GROMACS .gro file of C-alpha atoms in nm:
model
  218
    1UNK     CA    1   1.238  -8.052  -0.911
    2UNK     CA    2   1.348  -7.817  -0.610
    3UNK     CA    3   1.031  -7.830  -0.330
    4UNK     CA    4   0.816  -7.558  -0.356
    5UNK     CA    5   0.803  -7.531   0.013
    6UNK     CA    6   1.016  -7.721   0.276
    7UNK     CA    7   0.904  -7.750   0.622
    8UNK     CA    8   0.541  -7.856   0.757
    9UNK     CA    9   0.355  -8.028   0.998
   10UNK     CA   10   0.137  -8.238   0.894
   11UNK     CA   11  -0.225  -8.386   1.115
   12UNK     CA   12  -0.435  -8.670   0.996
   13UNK     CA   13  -0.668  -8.849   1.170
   14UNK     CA   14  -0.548  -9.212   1.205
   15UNK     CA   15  -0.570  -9.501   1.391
   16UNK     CA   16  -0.371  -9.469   1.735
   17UNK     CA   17  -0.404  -9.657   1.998
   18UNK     CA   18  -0.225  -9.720   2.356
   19UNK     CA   19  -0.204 -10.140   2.365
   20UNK     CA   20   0.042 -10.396   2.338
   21UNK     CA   21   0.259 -10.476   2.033
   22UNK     CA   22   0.127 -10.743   1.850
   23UNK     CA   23   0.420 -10.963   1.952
   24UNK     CA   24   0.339 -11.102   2.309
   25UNK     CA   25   0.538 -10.857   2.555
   26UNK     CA   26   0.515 -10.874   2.931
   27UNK     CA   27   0.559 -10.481   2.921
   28UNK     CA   28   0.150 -10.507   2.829
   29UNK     CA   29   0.107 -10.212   3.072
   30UNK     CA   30  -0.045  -9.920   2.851
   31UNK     CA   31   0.263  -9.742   2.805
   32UNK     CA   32   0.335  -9.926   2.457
   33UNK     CA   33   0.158  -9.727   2.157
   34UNK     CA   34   0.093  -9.782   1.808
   35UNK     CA   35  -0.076  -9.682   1.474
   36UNK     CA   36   0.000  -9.482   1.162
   37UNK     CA   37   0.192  -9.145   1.174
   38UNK     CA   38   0.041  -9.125   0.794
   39UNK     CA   39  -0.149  -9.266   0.519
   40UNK     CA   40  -0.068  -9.331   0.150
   41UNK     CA   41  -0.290  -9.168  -0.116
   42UNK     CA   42  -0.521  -9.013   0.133
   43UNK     CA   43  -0.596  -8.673   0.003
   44UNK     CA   44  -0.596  -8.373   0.239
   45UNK     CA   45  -0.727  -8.034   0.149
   46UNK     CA   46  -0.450  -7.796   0.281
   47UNK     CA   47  -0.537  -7.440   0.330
   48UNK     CA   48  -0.279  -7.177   0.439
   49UNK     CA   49  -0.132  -6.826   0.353
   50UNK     CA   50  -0.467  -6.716   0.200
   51UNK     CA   51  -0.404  -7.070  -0.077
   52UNK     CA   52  -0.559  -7.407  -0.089
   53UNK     CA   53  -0.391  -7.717  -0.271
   54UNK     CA   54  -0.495  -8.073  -0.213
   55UNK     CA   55  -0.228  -8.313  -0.085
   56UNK     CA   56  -0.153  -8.673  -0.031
   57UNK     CA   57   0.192  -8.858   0.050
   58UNK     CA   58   0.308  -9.104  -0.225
   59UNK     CA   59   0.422  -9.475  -0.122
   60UNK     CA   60   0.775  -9.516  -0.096
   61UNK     CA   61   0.816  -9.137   0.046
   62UNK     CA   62   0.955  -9.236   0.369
   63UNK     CA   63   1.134  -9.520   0.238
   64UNK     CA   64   1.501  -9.340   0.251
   65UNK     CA   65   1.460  -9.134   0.551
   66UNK     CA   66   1.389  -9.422   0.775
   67UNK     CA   67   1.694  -9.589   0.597
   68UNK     CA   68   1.914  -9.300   0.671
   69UNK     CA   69   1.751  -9.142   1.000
   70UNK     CA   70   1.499  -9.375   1.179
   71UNK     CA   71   1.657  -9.438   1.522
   72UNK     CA   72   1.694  -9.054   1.475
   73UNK     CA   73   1.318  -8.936   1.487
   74UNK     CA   74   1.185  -8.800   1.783
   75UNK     CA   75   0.873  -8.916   1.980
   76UNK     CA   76   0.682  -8.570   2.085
   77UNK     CA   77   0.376  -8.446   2.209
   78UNK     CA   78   0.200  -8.181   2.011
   79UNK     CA   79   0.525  -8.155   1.802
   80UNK     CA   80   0.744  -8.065   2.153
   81UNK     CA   81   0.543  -7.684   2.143
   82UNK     CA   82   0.341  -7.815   2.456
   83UNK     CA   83   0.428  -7.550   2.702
   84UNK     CA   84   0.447  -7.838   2.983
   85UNK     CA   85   0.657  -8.048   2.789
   86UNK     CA   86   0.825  -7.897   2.553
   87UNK     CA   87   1.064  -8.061   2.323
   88UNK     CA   88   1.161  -8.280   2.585
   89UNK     CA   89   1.082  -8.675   2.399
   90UNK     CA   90   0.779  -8.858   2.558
   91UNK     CA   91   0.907  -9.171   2.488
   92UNK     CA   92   1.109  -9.365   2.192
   93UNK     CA   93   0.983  -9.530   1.874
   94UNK     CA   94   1.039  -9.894   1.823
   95UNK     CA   95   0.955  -9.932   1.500
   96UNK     CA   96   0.885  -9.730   1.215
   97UNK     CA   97   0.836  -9.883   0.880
   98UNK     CA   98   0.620  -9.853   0.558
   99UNK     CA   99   0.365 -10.079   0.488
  100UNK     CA  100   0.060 -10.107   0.211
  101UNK     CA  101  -0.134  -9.815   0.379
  102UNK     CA  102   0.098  -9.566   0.557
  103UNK     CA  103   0.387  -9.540   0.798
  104UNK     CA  104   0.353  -9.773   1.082
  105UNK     CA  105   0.496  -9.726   1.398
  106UNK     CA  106   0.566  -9.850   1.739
  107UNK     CA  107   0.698  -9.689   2.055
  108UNK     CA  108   0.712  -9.667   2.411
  109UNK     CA  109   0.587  -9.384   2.595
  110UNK     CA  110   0.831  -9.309   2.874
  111UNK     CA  111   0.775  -9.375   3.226
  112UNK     CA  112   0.738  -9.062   3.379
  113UNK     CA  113   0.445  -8.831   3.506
  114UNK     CA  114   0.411  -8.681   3.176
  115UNK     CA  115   0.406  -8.966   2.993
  116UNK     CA  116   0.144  -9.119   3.215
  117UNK     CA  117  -0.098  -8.824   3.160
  118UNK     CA  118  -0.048  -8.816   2.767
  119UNK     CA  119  -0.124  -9.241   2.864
  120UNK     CA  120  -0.405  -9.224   3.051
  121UNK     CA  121  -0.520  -8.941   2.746
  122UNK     CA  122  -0.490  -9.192   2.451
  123UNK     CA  123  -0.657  -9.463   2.674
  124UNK     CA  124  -0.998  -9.264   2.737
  125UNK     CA  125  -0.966  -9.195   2.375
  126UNK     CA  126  -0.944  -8.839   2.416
  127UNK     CA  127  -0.627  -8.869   2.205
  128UNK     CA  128  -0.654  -9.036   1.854
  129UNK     CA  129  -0.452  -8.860   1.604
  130UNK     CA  130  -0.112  -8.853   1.513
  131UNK     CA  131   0.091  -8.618   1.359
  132UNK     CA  132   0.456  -8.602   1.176
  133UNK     CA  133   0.713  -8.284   1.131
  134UNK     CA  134   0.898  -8.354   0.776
  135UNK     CA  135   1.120  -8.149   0.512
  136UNK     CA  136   1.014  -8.157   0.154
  137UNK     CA  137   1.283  -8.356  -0.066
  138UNK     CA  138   1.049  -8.454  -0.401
  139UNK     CA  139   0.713  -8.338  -0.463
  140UNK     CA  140   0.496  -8.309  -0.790
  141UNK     CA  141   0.267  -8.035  -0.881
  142UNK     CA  142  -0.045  -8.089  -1.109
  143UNK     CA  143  -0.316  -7.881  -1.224
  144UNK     CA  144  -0.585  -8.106  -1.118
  145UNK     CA  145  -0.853  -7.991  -1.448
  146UNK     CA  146  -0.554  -8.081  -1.720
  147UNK     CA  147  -0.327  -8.295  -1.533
  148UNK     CA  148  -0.066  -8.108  -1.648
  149UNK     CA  149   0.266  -8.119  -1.405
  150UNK     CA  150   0.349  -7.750  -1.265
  151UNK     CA  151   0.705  -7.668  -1.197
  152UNK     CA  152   0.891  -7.310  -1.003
  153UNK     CA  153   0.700  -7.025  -1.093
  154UNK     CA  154   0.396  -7.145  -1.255
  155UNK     CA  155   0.349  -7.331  -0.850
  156UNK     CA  156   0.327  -6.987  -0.719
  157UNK     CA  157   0.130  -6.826  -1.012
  158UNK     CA  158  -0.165  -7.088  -0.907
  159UNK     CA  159  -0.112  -7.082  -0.553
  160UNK     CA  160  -0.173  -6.682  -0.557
  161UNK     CA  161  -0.481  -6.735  -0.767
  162UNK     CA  162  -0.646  -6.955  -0.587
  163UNK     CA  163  -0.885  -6.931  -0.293
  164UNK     CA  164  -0.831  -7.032   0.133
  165UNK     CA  165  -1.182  -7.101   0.110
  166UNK     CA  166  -1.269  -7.243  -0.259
  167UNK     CA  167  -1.220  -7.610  -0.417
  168UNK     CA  168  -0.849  -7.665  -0.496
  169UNK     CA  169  -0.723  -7.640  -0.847
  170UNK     CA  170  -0.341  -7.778  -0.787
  171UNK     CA  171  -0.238  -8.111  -0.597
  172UNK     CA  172   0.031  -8.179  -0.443
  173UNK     CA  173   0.208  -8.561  -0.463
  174UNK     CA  174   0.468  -8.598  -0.169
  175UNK     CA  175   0.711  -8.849  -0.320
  176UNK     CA  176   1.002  -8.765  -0.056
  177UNK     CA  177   1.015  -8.637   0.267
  178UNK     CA  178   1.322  -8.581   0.556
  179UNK     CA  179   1.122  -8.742   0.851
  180UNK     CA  180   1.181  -8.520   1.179
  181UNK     CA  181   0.956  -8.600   1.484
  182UNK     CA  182   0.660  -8.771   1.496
  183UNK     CA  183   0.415  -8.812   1.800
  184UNK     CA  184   0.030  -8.779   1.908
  185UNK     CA  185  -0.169  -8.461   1.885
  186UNK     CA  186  -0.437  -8.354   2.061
  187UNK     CA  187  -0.661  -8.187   1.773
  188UNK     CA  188  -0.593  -8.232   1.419
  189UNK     CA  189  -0.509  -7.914   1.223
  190UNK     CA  190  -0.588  -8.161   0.907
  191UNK     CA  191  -0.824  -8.470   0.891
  192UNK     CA  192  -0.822  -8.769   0.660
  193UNK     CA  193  -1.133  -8.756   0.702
  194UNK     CA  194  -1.448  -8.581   0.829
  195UNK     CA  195  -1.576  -8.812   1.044
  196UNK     CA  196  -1.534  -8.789   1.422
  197UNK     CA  197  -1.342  -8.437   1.405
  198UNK     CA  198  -1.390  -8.252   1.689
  199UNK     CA  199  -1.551  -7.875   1.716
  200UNK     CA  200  -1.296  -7.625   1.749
  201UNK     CA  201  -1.423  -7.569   2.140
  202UNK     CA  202  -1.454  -7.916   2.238
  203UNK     CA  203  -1.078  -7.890   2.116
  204UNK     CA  204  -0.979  -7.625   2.319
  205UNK     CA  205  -1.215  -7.728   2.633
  206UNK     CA  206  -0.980  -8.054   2.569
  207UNK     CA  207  -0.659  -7.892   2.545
  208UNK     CA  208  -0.730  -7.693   2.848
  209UNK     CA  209  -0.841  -7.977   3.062
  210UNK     CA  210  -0.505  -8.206   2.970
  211UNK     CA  211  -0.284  -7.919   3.031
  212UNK     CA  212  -0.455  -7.890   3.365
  213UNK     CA  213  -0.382  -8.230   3.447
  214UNK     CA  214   0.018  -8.192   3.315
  215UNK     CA  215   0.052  -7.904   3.557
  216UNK     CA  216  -0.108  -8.099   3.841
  217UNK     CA  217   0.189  -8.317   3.828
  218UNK     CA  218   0.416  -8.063   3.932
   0.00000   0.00000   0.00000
């Protein structure tokens, strides 16, 4: 079935951490990262364009992109629209594989002034999510009261009827995606989960404050 839609970024509050690979390394200087860009079978409420829909990414969805692509993805900050930073990488990934929970990775943030700052960031924990960009390539509607699979039209029929702000009829199962960039963020637009999300204006005081410190460096 053709994707309904095609290109998103996607937030989810997962483990990320600034440490040493777990294979002894005598680069053990804070600059290696690691954690899960994404995690299988977590649901996500997604709400957007006036819609809601519940989503969650299927094993086996980045299987073929990190085949066909992985030395390929990009390692950004806040998906390279930092006004600091830019699109300009951070650093380089490692490793990026798929494993019982999610997509794993490793990387190396890049020795430079702002790589240090987005460092010394994820070290204070004041950065702990991570984010991915991807294109659509296989997805599967359902109506989530019948279980019945939704296909074209009938997508957008229940999309326009339901509500930003109500409890999701449809879900969406991501069985294939085109894996772009992936990278920390600094607040997640969507959680995994509820627990530890940050109020919208501790998020901005926090945006504020690291952008601060990125322009210091000039």
């Amino acid at each position: 079935m053709a994707p309904v839609t095609r290109f998103r970024n996607r937030t989810l509050d997962t483990a990320f951490e600034a440490r040493a690979f777990d294979e002894p390394s005598t680069d053990d200087d804070g600059f290696n990262i690691s954690g899960y860009a994404a995690v299988f079978d977590s649901p996500t409420i997604i709400r957007e364009a006036g819609a809601s829909f519940l989503e969650s990414i299927s094993p086996g969805a980045f299987r073929k992109t990190l085949q066909e692509r992985g030395s390929k993805v990009a390692l950004q900050w806040q998906h390279g629209k930092d006004p600091k930073v830019g699109q300009l990488p951070i650093g380089v990934w490692k490793s990026l594989e798929e494993d019982e929970r999610g997509l794993k990775v490793q990387g190396r943030l890049l020795q430079t002034p702002e790589g240090d700052a987005i460092r010394q960031a994820i070290a204070a924990g004041a950065v702990s999510s991570m984010s991915f960009s991807f294109q659509v390539v296989q997805e599967n509607w359902r109506d989530r009261a019948t279980g019945k699979t939704l296909t074209g039209d009938s997508v957008w029929r229940a999309l326009s009827n339901s509500s930003s702000d109500g409890e999701p009829s449809l879900k969406r199962e991501i069985k294939a995606v085109r894996l772009m960039e992936a990278g920390p963020v600094l607040f997640p637009a969507y959680s995994a989960t509820s627990v530890g999300v940050r109020s919208e204006s501790a998020g901005r005081d926090l945006q504020r404050r690291l952008r601060l410190a990125l322009v210091s460096l000039d």
